[in-house]
mmCIF file of C-alpha atoms in Angstrom:
data_model
loop_
_atom_site.group_PDB
_atom_site.id
_atom_site.type_symbol
_atom_site.label_atom_id
_atom_site.label_comp_id
_atom_site.label_asym_id
_atom_site.label_seq_id
_atom_site.Cartn_x
_atom_site.Cartn_y
_atom_site.Cartn_z
ATOM 1 C CA UNK A 1 -72.652 -215.569 -222.583
ATOM 2 C CA UNK A 2 -71.570 -212.142 -221.348
ATOM 3 C CA UNK A 3 -74.273 -209.746 -220.219
ATOM 4 C CA UNK A 4 -74.713 -206.608 -222.370
ATOM 5 C CA UNK A 5 -72.779 -203.517 -221.343
ATOM 6 C CA UNK A 6 -74.095 -200.006 -221.931
ATOM 7 C CA UNK A 7 -71.904 -196.977 -222.708
ATOM 8 C CA UNK A 8 -70.986 -194.428 -220.051
ATOM 9 C CA UNK A 9 -68.804 -194.169 -216.997
ATOM 10 C CA UNK A 10 -69.845 -194.162 -213.386
ATOM 11 C CA UNK A 11 -68.710 -193.145 -209.950
ATOM 12 C CA UNK A 12 -69.170 -195.595 -207.091
ATOM 13 C CA UNK A 13 -69.226 -194.335 -203.527
ATOM 14 C CA UNK A 14 -68.606 -197.086 -200.993
ATOM 15 C CA UNK A 15 -69.600 -196.507 -197.353
ATOM 16 C CA UNK A 16 -68.307 -198.858 -194.644
ATOM 17 C CA UNK A 17 -70.155 -199.641 -191.429
ATOM 18 C CA UNK A 18 -69.461 -201.776 -188.350
ATOM 19 C CA UNK A 19 -65.793 -200.667 -188.314
ATOM 20 C CA UNK A 20 -64.693 -201.651 -184.813
ATOM 21 C CA UNK A 21 -61.446 -199.658 -184.552
ATOM 22 C CA UNK A 22 -59.665 -196.746 -186.175
ATOM 23 C CA UNK A 23 -56.351 -198.546 -186.534
ATOM 24 C CA UNK A 24 -55.029 -199.472 -189.963
ATOM 25 C CA UNK A 25 -56.780 -199.066 -193.295
ATOM 26 C CA UNK A 26 -59.799 -200.401 -195.154
ATOM 27 C CA UNK A 27 -58.820 -201.878 -198.514
ATOM 28 C CA UNK A 28 -61.310 -202.617 -201.296
ATOM 29 C CA UNK A 29 -61.213 -204.063 -204.796
ATOM 30 C CA UNK A 30 -63.717 -203.448 -207.578
ATOM 31 C CA UNK A 31 -63.758 -206.517 -209.825
ATOM 32 C CA UNK A 32 -65.371 -207.849 -212.962
ATOM 33 C CA UNK A 33 -66.383 -211.513 -213.076
ATOM 34 C CA UNK A 34 -63.107 -212.543 -214.752
ATOM 35 C CA UNK A 35 -61.011 -210.572 -212.234
ATOM 36 C CA UNK A 36 -62.963 -211.994 -209.291
ATOM 37 C CA UNK A 37 -62.253 -215.522 -210.518
ATOM 38 C CA UNK A 38 -58.493 -214.778 -210.301
ATOM 39 C CA UNK A 39 -58.489 -213.080 -206.862
ATOM 40 C CA UNK A 40 -55.381 -214.092 -204.945
ATOM 41 C CA UNK A 41 -53.485 -214.652 -208.196
ATOM 42 C CA UNK A 42 -53.935 -211.230 -209.808
ATOM 43 C CA UNK A 43 -55.235 -207.950 -208.398
ATOM 44 C CA UNK A 44 -58.434 -206.438 -209.700
ATOM 45 C CA UNK A 45 -58.148 -203.430 -211.983
ATOM 46 C CA UNK A 46 -59.447 -200.912 -209.439
ATOM 47 C CA UNK A 47 -58.242 -200.991 -205.835
ATOM 48 C CA UNK A 48 -58.461 -198.327 -203.141
ATOM 49 C CA UNK A 49 -57.826 -197.756 -199.460
ATOM 50 C CA UNK A 50 -59.120 -195.362 -196.843
ATOM 51 C CA UNK A 51 -58.335 -194.678 -193.180
ATOM 52 C CA UNK A 52 -60.303 -197.015 -190.940
ATOM 53 C CA UNK A 53 -63.282 -195.489 -189.140
ATOM 54 C CA UNK A 54 -66.966 -196.239 -188.914
ATOM 55 C CA UNK A 55 -68.704 -194.500 -191.806
ATOM 56 C CA UNK A 56 -65.503 -194.311 -193.877
ATOM 57 C CA UNK A 57 -66.175 -193.563 -197.537
ATOM 58 C CA UNK A 58 -64.130 -194.302 -200.659
ATOM 59 C CA UNK A 59 -64.810 -193.566 -204.306
ATOM 60 C CA UNK A 60 -64.107 -195.496 -207.484
ATOM 61 C CA UNK A 61 -64.260 -193.053 -210.422
ATOM 62 C CA UNK A 62 -64.525 -193.494 -214.197
ATOM 63 C CA UNK A 63 -65.932 -197.020 -213.988
ATOM 64 C CA UNK A 64 -67.366 -198.284 -217.299
ATOM 65 C CA UNK A 65 -70.885 -199.687 -217.405
ATOM 66 C CA UNK A 66 -70.949 -203.366 -216.571
ATOM 67 C CA UNK A 67 -71.398 -205.896 -213.798
ATOM 68 C CA UNK A 68 -69.075 -205.742 -210.784
ATOM 69 C CA UNK A 69 -68.441 -206.878 -207.221
ATOM 70 C CA UNK A 70 -66.580 -205.194 -204.374
ATOM 71 C CA UNK A 71 -64.574 -207.107 -201.765
ATOM 72 C CA UNK A 72 -63.109 -205.284 -198.762
ATOM 73 C CA UNK A 73 -61.200 -205.912 -195.562
ATOM 74 C CA UNK A 74 -60.090 -203.901 -192.538
ATOM 75 C CA UNK A 75 -56.300 -204.193 -192.340
ATOM 76 C CA UNK A 76 -56.280 -203.764 -188.572
ATOM 77 C CA UNK A 77 -52.527 -204.321 -188.158
ATOM 78 C CA UNK A 78 -51.535 -202.221 -191.233
ATOM 79 C CA UNK A 79 -49.453 -204.966 -192.862
ATOM 80 C CA UNK A 80 -51.191 -204.447 -196.248
ATOM 81 C CA UNK A 81 -52.518 -208.018 -196.302
ATOM 82 C CA UNK A 82 -55.589 -209.899 -195.127
ATOM 83 C CA UNK A 83 -54.414 -212.202 -192.346
ATOM 84 C CA UNK A 84 -55.757 -215.760 -191.921
ATOM 85 C CA UNK A 85 -55.610 -218.354 -189.160
ATOM 86 C CA UNK A 86 -54.280 -221.878 -189.746
ATOM 87 C CA UNK A 87 -57.722 -223.001 -190.994
ATOM 88 C CA UNK A 88 -57.797 -220.263 -193.651
ATOM 89 C CA UNK A 89 -60.352 -218.121 -191.823
ATOM 90 C CA UNK A 90 -59.672 -214.361 -191.942
ATOM 91 C CA UNK A 91 -58.544 -212.797 -188.643
ATOM 92 C CA UNK A 92 -59.515 -209.357 -189.872
ATOM 93 C CA UNK A 93 -63.017 -208.061 -190.672
ATOM 94 C CA UNK A 94 -64.172 -208.466 -194.272
ATOM 95 C CA UNK A 95 -67.177 -207.329 -196.298
ATOM 96 C CA UNK A 96 -68.640 -207.557 -199.774
ATOM 97 C CA UNK A 97 -71.080 -205.778 -202.029
ATOM 98 C CA UNK A 98 -74.621 -206.882 -201.311
ATOM 99 C CA UNK A 99 -73.301 -207.684 -197.813
ATOM 100 C CA UNK A 100 -72.971 -211.222 -199.157
ATOM 101 C CA UNK A 101 -71.452 -213.828 -196.866
ATOM 102 C CA UNK A 102 -69.861 -217.078 -197.925
ATOM 103 C CA UNK A 103 -70.299 -220.489 -196.399
ATOM 104 C CA UNK A 104 -66.975 -222.330 -196.082
ATOM 105 C CA UNK A 105 -65.287 -219.767 -198.333
ATOM 106 C CA UNK A 106 -65.955 -216.407 -199.898
ATOM 107 C CA UNK A 107 -69.348 -215.629 -201.445
ATOM 108 C CA UNK A 108 -69.843 -216.218 -205.151
ATOM 109 C CA UNK A 109 -69.723 -213.492 -207.775
ATOM 110 C CA UNK A 110 -73.479 -213.847 -208.289
ATOM 111 C CA UNK A 111 -74.156 -213.239 -204.575
ATOM 112 C CA UNK A 112 -72.144 -210.001 -204.658
ATOM 113 C CA UNK A 113 -72.793 -208.562 -208.131
ATOM 114 C CA UNK A 114 -74.349 -205.232 -209.028
ATOM 115 C CA UNK A 115 -74.906 -203.526 -212.371
ATOM 116 C CA UNK A 116 -73.760 -200.126 -213.555
ATOM 117 C CA UNK A 117 -75.807 -199.070 -216.560
ATOM 118 C CA UNK A 118 -76.982 -196.014 -218.381
ATOM 119 C CA UNK A 119 -75.194 -193.113 -219.984
ATOM 120 C CA UNK A 120 -74.655 -189.463 -219.294
ATOM 121 C CA UNK A 121 -72.428 -187.439 -217.038
ATOM 122 C CA UNK A 122 -70.888 -189.968 -214.661
ATOM 123 C CA UNK A 123 -73.945 -191.384 -212.884
ATOM 124 C CA UNK A 124 -73.203 -192.141 -209.209
ATOM 125 C CA UNK A 125 -73.982 -195.324 -207.308
ATOM 126 C CA UNK A 126 -73.753 -195.759 -203.542
ATOM 127 C CA UNK A 127 -72.810 -199.144 -202.093
ATOM 128 C CA UNK A 128 -72.964 -199.890 -198.345
ATOM 129 C CA UNK A 129 -70.677 -202.596 -196.965
ATOM 130 C CA UNK A 130 -70.896 -203.894 -193.414
ATOM 131 C CA UNK A 131 -67.559 -205.258 -192.221
ATOM 132 C CA UNK A 132 -67.436 -208.195 -189.848
ATOM 133 C CA UNK A 133 -65.391 -211.165 -188.760
ATOM 134 C CA UNK A 134 -66.343 -214.572 -190.108
ATOM 135 C CA UNK A 135 -68.973 -216.140 -187.877
ATOM 136 C CA UNK A 136 -69.776 -212.861 -186.128
ATOM 137 C CA UNK A 137 -72.562 -210.322 -186.843
#
């Protein structure tokens, strides 16, 4: 059963750490559970990008109350895609809300989820995401 959603909109500030170079862009998607289940087939409703640098910040505005995840990657070669090796392992650094890491695949929605709740004048939430290559700190 779906979890209850409270009225109100929110602003999410995402701060990226462990960015190893200033080439390319950092791309991120803010997803609901249903959108996350379709990643790779359909984009999430809210997507953003920011110039790559350690401490880079991006904002998702006017986000309704609910439960979300954020997935991000550093597009080092600026080809607007996450690149993979022949085994399906990302070449480029990735990160997720909750700094969740997957084991033989991406982390689950439940490992990454966070709640936006409450009402009022656009409450703000700050999310920190540490980027890294699979199998590296």
